[in-house]
Coordinates of C-alpha atoms in Angstrom, one line a residue:
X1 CA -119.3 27.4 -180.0
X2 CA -122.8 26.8 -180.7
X3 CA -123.2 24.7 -178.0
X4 CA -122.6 28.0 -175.9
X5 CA -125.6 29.8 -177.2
X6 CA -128.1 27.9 -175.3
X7 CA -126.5 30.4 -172.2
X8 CA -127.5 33.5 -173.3
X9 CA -126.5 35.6 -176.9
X10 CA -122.9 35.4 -177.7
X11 CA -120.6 39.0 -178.4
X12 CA -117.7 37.3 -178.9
X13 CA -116.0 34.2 -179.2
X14 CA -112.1 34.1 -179.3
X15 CA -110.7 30.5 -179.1
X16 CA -106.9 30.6 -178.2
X17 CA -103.7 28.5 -176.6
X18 CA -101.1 29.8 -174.1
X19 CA -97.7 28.8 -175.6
X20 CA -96.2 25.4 -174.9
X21 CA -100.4 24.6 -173.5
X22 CA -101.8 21.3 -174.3
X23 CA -104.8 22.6 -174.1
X24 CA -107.0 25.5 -175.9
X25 CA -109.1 27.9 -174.0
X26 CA -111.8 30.1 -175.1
X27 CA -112.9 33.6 -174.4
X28 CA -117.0 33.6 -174.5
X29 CA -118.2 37.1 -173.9
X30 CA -122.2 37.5 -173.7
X31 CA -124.2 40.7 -174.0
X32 CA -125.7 39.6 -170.6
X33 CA -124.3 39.1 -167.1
X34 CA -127.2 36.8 -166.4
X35 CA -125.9 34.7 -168.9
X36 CA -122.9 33.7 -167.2
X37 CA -124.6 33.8 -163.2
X38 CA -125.3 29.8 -163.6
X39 CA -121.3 29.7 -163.2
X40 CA -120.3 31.2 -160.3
X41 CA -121.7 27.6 -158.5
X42 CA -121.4 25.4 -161.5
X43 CA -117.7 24.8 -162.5
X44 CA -118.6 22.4 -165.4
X45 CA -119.9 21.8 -168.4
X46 CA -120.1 18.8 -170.6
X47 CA -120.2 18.8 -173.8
X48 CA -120.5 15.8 -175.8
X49 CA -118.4 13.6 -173.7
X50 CA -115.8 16.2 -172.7
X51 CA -115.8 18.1 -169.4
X52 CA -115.6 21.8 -170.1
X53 CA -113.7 24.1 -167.1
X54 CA -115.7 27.3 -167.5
X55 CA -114.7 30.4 -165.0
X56 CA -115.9 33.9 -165.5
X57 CA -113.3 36.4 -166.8
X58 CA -114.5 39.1 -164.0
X59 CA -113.0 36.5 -160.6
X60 CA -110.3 37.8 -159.6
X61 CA -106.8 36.0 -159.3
X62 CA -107.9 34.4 -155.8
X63 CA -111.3 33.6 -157.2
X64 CA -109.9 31.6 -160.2
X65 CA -107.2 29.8 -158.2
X66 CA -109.6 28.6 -155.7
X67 CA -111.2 26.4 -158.9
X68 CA -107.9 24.5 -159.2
X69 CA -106.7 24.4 -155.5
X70 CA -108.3 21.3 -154.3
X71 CA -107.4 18.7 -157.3
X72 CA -107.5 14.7 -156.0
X73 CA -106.2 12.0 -158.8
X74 CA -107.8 8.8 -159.9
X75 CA -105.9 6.4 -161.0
X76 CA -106.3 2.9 -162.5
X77 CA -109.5 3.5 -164.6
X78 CA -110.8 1.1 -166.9
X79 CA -109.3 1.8 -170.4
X80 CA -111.3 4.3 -172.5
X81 CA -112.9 6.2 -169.6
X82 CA -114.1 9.4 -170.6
X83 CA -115.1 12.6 -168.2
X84 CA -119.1 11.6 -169.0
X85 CA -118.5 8.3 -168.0
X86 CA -117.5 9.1 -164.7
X87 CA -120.1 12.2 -164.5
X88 CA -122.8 10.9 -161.9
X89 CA -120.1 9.5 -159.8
X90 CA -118.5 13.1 -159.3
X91 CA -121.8 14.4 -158.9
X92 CA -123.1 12.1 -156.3
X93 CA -119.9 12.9 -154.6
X94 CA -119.8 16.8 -155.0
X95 CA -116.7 16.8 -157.3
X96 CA -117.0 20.1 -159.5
X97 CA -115.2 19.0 -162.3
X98 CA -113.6 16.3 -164.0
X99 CA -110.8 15.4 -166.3
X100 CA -109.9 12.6 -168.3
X101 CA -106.4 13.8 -169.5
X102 CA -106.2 12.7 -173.8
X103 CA -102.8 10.6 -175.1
X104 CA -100.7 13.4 -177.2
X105 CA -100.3 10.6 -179.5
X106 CA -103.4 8.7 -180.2
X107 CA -105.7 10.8 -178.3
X108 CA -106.6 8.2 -176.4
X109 CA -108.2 8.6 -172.7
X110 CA -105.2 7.7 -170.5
X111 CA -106.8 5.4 -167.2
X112 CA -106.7 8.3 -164.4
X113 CA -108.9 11.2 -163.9
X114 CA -108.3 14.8 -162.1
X115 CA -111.0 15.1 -159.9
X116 CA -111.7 19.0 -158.6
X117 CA -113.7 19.5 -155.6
X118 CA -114.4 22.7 -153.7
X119 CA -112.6 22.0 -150.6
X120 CA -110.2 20.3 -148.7
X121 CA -112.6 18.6 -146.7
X122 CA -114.0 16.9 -149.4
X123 CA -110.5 15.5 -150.0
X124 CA -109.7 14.3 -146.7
X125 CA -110.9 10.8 -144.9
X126 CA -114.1 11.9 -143.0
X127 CA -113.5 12.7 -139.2
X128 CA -114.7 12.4 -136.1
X129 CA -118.3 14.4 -135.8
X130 CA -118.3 14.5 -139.6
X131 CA -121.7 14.6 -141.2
X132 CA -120.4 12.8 -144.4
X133 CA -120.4 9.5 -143.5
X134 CA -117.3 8.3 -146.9
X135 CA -114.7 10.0 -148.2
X136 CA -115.9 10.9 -152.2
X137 CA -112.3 9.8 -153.7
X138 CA -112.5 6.3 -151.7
X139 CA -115.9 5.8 -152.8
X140 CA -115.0 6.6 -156.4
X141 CA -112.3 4.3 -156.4
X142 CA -114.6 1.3 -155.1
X143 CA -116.7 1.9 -157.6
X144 CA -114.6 1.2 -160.1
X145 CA -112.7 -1.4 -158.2
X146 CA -109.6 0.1 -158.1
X147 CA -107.1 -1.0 -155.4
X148 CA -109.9 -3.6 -154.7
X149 CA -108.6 -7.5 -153.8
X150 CA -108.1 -9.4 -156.9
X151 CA -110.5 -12.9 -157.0
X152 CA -108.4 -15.6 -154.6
X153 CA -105.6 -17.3 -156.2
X154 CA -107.8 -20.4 -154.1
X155 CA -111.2 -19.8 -155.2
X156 CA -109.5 -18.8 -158.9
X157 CA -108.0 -22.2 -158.9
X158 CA -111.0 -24.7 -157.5
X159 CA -113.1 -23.2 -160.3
X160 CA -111.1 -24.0 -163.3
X161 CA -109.8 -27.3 -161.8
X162 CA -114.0 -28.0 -161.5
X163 CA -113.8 -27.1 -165.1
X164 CA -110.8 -29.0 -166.3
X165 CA -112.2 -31.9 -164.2
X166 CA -115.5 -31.9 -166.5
X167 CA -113.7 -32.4 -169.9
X168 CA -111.0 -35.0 -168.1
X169 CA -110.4 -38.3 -169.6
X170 CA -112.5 -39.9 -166.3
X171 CA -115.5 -38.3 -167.0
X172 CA -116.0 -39.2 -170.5
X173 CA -118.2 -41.5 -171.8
X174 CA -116.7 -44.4 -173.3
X175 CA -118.5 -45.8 -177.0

């Protein structure tokens, strides 16, 4: 809550959970308009290492599904990726927000991320005449070396035989 007040003087707070939600929302009200203006381009806040959804209560039905109509998923993460860690990436890339879903259990990050971007466009493979010259989610996942070649099984091999072949019997000195 606090970390709220740096928009503008807080009204109201309500903090609540739809039923069967595995998540918690919050109600912020501000005795300013302005307060909340920053939001109707930024889609994000992070706070701590947690990426916060924020939407303004006034949007309409169409304006608040159009924040969670164009969701990619990234999967194989490293273990323990949180939303900060992959913050400049989805920046650099134009993502508007990012999510790290938790374990129930252990609370845990689990290794894929939701991704939300403002269109479909930036979903899709760039075409033809396109002034993007990647797609974001492909350059994401290179990033982190997901569904990258593995080292060759070859090259893998030749360089621990070169280091077996260092500690063999032949290349020991003899006293």
């Amino acid at each position: 809550m606090s970390y709220f007040k740096k928009f503008g003087n807080i009204a109201s707070c309500r903090v609540y959970s739809k039923k069967n939600a595995k998540v918690q929302q919050a109600r912020i009200v501000y005795d300013s308009a302005h307060s909340i203006a920053r939001f109707d381009t930024q889609w994000a806040i992070y706070c701590f290492s947690t990426c916060l959804r924020v939407t303004p209560c006034h949007y309409t039905v169409d304006q608040k599904s159009s924040r969670q109509k164009f969701v990619t998923t990234l999967t194989q993460l490293p273990p323990n990726t949180k939303d900060i860690d992959l913050a400049l990436l989805t920046r650099d890339f134009g993502a508007k927000a990012v999510n790290v879903p938790l374990s129930l259990n252990s609370y845990k990050p689990k290794r894929w991320a939701y991704i939300t971007m403002c269109s479909q466009s930036m979903l899709q493979p760039p075409t033809k005449g396109c002034t993007r010259d990647r797609n974001p989610v492909a350059a994401l996942k290179e990033r982190f070396n997901i569904n990258q070649p593995a080292q060759s099984k070859a090259r893998s091999h030749s360089s621990s035989h070169s280091r077996s072949c260092s500690k063999g019997p032949d290349n020991s000195q003899s006293s």
